[in-house]
PDB file of C-alpha atoms in Angstrom:
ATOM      1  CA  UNK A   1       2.039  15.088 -15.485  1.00 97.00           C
ATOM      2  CA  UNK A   2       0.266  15.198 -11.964  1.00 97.00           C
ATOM      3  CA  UNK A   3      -0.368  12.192  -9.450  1.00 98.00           C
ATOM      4  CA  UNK A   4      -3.212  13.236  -7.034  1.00 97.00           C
ATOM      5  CA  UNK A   5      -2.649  11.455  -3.739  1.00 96.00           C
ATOM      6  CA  UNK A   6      -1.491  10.689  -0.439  1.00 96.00           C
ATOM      7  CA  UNK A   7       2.236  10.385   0.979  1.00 96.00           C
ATOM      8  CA  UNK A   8       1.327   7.313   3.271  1.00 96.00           C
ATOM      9  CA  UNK A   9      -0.922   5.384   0.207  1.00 97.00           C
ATOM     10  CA  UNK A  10       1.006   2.459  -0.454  1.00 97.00           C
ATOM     11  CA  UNK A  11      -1.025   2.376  -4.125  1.00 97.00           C
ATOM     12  CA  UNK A  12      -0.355   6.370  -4.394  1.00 98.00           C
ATOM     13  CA  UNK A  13       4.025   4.727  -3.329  1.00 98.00           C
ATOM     14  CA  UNK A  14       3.543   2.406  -5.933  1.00 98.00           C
ATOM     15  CA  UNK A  15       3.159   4.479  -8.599  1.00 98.00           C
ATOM     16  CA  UNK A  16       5.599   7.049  -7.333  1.00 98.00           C
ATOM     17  CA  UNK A  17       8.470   4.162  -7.552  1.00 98.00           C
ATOM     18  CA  UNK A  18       6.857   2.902 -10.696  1.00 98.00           C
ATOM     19  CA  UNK A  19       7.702   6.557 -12.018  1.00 98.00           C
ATOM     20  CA  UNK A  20      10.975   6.696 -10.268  1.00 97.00           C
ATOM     21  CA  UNK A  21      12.034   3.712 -12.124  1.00 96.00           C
ATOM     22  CA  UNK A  22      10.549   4.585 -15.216  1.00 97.00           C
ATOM     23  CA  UNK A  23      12.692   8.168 -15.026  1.00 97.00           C
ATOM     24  CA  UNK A  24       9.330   9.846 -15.882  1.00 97.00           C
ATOM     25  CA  UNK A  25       8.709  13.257 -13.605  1.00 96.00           C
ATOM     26  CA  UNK A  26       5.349  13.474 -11.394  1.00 98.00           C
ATOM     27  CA  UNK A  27       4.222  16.863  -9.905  1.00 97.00           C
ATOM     28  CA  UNK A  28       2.642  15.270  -6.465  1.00 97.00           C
ATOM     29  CA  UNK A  29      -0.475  16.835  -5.360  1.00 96.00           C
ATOM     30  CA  UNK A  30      -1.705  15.775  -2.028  1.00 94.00           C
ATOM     31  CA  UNK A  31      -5.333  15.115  -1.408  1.00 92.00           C
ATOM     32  CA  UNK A  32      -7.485  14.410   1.483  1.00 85.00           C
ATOM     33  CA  UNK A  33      -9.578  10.818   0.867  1.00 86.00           C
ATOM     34  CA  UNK A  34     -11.687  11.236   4.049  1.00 81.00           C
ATOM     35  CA  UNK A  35     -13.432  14.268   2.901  1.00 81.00           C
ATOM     36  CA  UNK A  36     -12.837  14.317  -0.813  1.00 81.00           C
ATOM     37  CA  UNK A  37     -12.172  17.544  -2.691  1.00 82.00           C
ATOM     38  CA  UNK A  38     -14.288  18.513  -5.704  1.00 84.00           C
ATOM     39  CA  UNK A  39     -10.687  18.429  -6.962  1.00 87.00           C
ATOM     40  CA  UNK A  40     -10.528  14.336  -6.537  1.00 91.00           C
ATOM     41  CA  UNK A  41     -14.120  13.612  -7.024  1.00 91.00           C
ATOM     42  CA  UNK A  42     -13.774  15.404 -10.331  1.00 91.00           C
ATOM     43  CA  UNK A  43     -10.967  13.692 -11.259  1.00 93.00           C
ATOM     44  CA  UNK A  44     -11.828  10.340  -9.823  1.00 94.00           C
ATOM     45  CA  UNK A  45     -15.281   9.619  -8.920  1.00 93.00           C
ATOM     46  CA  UNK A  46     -14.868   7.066  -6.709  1.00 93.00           C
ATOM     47  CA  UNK A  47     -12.885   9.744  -4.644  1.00 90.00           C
ATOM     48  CA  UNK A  48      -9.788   7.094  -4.309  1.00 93.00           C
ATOM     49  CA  UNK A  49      -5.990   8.016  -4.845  1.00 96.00           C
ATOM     50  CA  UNK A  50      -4.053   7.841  -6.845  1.00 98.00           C
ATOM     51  CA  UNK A  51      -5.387   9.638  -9.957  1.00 97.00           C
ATOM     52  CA  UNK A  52      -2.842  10.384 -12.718  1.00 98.00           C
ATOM     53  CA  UNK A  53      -2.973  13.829 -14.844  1.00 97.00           C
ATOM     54  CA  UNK A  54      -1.891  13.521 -18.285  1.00 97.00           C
ATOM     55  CA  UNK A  55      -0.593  16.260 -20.241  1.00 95.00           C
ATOM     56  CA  UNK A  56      -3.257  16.392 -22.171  1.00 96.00           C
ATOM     57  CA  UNK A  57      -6.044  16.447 -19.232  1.00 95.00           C
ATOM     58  CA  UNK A  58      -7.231  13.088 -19.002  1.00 96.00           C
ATOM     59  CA  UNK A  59      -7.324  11.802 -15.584  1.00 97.00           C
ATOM     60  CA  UNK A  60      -6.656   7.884 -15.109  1.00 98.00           C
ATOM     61  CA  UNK A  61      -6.792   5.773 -11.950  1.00 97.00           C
ATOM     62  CA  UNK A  62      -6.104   3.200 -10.320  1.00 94.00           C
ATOM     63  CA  UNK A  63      -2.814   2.267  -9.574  1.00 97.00           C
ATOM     64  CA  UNK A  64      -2.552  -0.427 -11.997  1.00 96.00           C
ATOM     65  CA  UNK A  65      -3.513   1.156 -14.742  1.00 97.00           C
ATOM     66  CA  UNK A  66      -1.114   3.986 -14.345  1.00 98.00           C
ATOM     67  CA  UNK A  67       2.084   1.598 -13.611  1.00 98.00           C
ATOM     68  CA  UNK A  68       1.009  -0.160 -16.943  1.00 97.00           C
ATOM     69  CA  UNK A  69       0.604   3.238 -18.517  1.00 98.00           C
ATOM     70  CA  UNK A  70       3.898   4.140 -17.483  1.00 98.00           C
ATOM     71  CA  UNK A  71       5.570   1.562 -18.579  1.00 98.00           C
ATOM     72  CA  UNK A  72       4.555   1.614 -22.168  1.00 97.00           C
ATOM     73  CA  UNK A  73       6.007   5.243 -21.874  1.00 97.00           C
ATOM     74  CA  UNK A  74       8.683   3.809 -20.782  1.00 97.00           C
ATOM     75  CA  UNK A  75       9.357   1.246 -23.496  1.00 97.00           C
ATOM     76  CA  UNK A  76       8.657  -1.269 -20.942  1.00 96.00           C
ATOM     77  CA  UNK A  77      11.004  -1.395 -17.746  1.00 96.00           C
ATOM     78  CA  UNK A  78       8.556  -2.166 -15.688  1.00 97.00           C
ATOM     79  CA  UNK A  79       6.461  -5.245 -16.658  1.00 97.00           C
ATOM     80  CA  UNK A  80       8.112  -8.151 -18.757  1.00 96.00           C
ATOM     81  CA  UNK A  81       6.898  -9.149 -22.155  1.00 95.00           C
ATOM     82  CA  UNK A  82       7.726 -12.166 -22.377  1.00 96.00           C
ATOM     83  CA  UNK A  83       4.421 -14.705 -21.561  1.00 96.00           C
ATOM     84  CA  UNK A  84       6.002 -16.499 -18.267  1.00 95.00           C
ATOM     85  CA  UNK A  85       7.748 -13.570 -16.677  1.00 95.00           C
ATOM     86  CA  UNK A  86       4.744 -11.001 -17.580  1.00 96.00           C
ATOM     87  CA  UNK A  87       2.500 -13.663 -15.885  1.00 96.00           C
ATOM     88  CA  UNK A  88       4.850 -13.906 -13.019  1.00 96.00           C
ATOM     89  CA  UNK A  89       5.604 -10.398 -12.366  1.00 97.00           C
ATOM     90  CA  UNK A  90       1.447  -9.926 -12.591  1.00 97.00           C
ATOM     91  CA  UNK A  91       0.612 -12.582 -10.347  1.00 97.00           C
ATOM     92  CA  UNK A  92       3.269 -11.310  -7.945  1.00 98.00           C
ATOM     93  CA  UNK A  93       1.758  -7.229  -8.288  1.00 97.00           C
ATOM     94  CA  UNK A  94      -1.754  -8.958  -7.708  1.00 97.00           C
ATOM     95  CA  UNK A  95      -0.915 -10.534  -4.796  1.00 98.00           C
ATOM     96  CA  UNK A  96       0.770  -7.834  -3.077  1.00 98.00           C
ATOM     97  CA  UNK A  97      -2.392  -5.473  -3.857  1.00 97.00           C
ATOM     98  CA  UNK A  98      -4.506  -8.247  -2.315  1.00 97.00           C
ATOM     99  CA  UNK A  99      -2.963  -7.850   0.945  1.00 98.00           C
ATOM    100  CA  UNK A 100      -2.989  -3.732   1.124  1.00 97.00           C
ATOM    101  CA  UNK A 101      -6.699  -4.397   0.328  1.00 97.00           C
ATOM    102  CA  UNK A 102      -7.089  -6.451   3.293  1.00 97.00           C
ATOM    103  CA  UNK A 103      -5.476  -5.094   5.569  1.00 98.00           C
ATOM    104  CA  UNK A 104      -6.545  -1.659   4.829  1.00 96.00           C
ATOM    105  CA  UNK A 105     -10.564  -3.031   5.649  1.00 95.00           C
ATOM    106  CA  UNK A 106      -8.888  -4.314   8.901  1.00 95.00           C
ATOM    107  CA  UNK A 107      -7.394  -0.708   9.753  1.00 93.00           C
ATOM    108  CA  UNK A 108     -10.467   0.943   8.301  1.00 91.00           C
ATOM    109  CA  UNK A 109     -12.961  -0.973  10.951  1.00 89.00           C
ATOM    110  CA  UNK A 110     -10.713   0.090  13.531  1.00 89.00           C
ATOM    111  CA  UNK A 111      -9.850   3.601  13.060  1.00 85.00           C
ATOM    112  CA  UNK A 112     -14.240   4.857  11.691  1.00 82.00           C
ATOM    113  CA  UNK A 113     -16.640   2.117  13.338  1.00 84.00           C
ATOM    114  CA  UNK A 114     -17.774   2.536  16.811  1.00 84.00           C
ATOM    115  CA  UNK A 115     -16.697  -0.143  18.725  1.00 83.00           C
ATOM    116  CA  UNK A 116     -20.283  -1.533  19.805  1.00 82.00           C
ATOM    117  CA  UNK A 117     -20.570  -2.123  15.866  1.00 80.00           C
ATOM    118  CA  UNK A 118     -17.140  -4.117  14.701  1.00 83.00           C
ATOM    119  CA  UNK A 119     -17.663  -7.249  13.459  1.00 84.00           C
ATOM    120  CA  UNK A 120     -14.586  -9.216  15.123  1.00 90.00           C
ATOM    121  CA  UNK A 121     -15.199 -12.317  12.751  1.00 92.00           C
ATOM    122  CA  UNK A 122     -14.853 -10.249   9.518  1.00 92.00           C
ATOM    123  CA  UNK A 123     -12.045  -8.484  10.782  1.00 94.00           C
ATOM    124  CA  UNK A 124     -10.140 -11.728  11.701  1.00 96.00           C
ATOM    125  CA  UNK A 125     -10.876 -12.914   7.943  1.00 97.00           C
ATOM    126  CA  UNK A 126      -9.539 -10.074   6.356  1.00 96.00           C
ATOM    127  CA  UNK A 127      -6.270 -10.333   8.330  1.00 97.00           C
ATOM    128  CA  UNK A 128      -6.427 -14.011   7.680  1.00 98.00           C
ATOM    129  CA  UNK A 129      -6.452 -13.220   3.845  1.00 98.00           C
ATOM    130  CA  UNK A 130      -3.715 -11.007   4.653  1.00 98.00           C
ATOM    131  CA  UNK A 131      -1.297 -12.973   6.501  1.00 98.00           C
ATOM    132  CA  UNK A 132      -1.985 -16.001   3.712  1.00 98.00           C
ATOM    133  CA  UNK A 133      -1.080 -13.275   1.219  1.00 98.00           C
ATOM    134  CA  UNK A 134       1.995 -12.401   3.082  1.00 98.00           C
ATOM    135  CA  UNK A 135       2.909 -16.083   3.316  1.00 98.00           C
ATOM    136  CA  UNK A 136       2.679 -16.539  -0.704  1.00 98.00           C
ATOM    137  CA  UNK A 137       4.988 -13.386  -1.163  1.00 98.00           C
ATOM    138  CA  UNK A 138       7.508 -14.825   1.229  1.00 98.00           C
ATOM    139  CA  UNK A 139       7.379 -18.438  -0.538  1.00 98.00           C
ATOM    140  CA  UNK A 140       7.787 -16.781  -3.853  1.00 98.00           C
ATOM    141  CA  UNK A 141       9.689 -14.258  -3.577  1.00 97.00           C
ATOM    142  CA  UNK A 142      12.571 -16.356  -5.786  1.00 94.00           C
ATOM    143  CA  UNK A 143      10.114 -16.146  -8.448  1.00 90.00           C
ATOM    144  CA  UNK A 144      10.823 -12.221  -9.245  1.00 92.00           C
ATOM    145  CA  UNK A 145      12.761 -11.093 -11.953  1.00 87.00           C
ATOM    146  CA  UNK A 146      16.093 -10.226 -11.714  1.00 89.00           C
ATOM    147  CA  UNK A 147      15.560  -6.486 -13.233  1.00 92.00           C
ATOM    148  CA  UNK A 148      13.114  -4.348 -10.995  1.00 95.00           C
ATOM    149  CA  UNK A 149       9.332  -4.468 -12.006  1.00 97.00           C
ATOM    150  CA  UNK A 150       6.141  -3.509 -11.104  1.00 98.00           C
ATOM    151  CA  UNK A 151       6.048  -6.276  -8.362  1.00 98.00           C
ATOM    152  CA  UNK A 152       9.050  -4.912  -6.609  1.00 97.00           C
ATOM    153  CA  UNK A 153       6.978  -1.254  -6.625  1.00 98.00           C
ATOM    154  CA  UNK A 154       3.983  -3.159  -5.012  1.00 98.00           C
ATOM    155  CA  UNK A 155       5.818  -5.372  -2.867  1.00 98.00           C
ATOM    156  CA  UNK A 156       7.904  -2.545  -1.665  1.00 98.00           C
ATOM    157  CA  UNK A 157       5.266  -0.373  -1.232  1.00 98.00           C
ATOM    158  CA  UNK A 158       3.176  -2.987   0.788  1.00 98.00           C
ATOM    159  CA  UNK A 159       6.032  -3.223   3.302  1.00 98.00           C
ATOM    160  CA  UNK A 160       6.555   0.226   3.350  1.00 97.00           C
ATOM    161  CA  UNK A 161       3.124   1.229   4.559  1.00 98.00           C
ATOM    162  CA  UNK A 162       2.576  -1.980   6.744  1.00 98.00           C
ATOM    163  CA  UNK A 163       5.719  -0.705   9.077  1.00 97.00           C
ATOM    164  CA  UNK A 164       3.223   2.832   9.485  1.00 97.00           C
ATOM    165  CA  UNK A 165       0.100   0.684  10.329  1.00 97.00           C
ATOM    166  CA  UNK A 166       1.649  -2.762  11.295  1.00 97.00           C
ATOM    167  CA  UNK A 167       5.117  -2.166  12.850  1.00 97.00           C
ATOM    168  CA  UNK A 168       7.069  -5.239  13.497  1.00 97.00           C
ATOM    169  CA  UNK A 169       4.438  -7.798  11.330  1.00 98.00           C
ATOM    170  CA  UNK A 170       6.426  -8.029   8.114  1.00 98.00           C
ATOM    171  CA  UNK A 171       9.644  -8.924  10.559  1.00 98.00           C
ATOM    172  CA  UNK A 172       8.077 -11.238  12.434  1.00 98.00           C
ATOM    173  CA  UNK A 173       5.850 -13.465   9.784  1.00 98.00           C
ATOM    174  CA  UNK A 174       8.130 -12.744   6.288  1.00 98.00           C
ATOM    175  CA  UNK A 175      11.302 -12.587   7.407  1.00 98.00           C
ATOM    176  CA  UNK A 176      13.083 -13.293   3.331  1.00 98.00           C
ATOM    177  CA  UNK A 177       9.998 -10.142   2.450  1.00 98.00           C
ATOM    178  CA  UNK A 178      11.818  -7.613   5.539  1.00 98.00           C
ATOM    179  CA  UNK A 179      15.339  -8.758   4.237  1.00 98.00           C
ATOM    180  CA  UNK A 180      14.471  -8.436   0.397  1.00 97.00           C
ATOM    181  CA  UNK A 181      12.992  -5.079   1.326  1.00 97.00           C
ATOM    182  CA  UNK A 182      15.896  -3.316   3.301  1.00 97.00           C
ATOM    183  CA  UNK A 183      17.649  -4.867   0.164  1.00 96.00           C
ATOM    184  CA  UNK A 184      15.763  -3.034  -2.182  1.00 96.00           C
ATOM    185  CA  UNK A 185      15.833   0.612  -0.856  1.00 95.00           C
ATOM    186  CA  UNK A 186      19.542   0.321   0.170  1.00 95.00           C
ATOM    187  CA  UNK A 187      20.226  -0.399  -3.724  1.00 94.00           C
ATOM    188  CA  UNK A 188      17.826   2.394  -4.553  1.00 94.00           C
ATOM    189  CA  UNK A 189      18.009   5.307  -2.715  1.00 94.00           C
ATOM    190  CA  UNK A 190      16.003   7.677  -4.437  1.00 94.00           C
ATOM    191  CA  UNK A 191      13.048   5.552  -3.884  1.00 94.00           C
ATOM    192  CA  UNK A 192      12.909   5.881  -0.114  1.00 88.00           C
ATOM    193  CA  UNK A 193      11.907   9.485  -1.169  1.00 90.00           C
ATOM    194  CA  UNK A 194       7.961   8.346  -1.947  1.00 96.00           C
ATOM    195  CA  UNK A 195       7.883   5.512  -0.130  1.00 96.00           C
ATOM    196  CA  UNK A 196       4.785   5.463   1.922  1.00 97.00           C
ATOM    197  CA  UNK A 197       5.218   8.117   5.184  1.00 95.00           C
ATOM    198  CA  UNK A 198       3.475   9.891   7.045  1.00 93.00           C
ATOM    199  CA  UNK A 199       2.990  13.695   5.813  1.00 82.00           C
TER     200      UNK A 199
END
């Protein structure tokens, strides 16, 4: 199977991990989300990564939906059946999501709009809703599962791509998050690999 994406995505990391984890093989393609390809818009038509290949030529996206996927290939590692742990580990993935979302509108008003035309007020919610985010990860972090899931993909992935764009942030305001996250890649090597970097 293919993943279409980019090496610094922390959704595109996600799924890489997820896969990792899952010991299922990707074939990475990059792909360039500023100027989409007629390769990604006619695999995705919203022209986001990551897209996922099948074998049989379907294309699905987004990130979620391909972790899920690849845990029921997996005879699911990833994402806990049972109803309190599945709603746990969910909450947990959702949360973690929430903040890349944020904090990628934050980046995304300072890196394309002209600076006559940022809106300093929106930009201060979004980080707001991030750094809340951030707070609930550090204050539940206990609540994961002992055996990796999909939350540790997100959650690793989130910290992963916030020390590109946010150096020093995770440090200073989740201290348990930095900690469990060192944690993590030290006990899994081959993940640092697709981690979110810079290409």
């Amino acid at each position: 199977m293919r993943l279409l994406g980019t090496s610094a995505s922390p959704f595109v990391a996600k799924v890489r991990m997820a896969a990792v984890l899952c010991g299922i093989e990707l074939e990475f393609v990059s792909a360039e989300t500023m100027e989409p390809s007629d390769t990604l818009l006619s695999a995705n038509p919203l022209g986001k990564v990551p897209v996922l290949t099948t074998e049989t030529g379907d294309q699905v996206f987004d990130s979620s939906v391909i972790c899920e996927m690849l845990d029921r290939m997996s005879g699911n590692q990833l994402i806990p059946q049972t109803l309190d742990a599945f709603t746990r580990t969910r909450t947990f993935e959702a949360a973690a999501s929430g903040v890349k979302d944020a904090l990628i509108l934050c980046l995304y008003e300072e890196r394309f709009r002209p600076e006559d035309k940022r809106h300093a007020a929106w930009t201060e919610r979004q980080m707001a809703k991030a750094e809340r985010g951030l707070a609930w990860l550090e204050a539940h972090l206990d609540d994961l599962n002992e055996d990796p899931s999909v939350a540790y993909c997100a959650l690793a992935a989130l910290v992963g791509w916030m020390d590109l764009r946010f150096a020093g942030k995770v440090a200073s305001q989740a201290p348990k998050v930095r900690a469990w996250t060192d944690a993590f890649f030290a006990a899994h090597p081959e993940l640092a690999a697709v981690k979110p970097h810079l290409a």
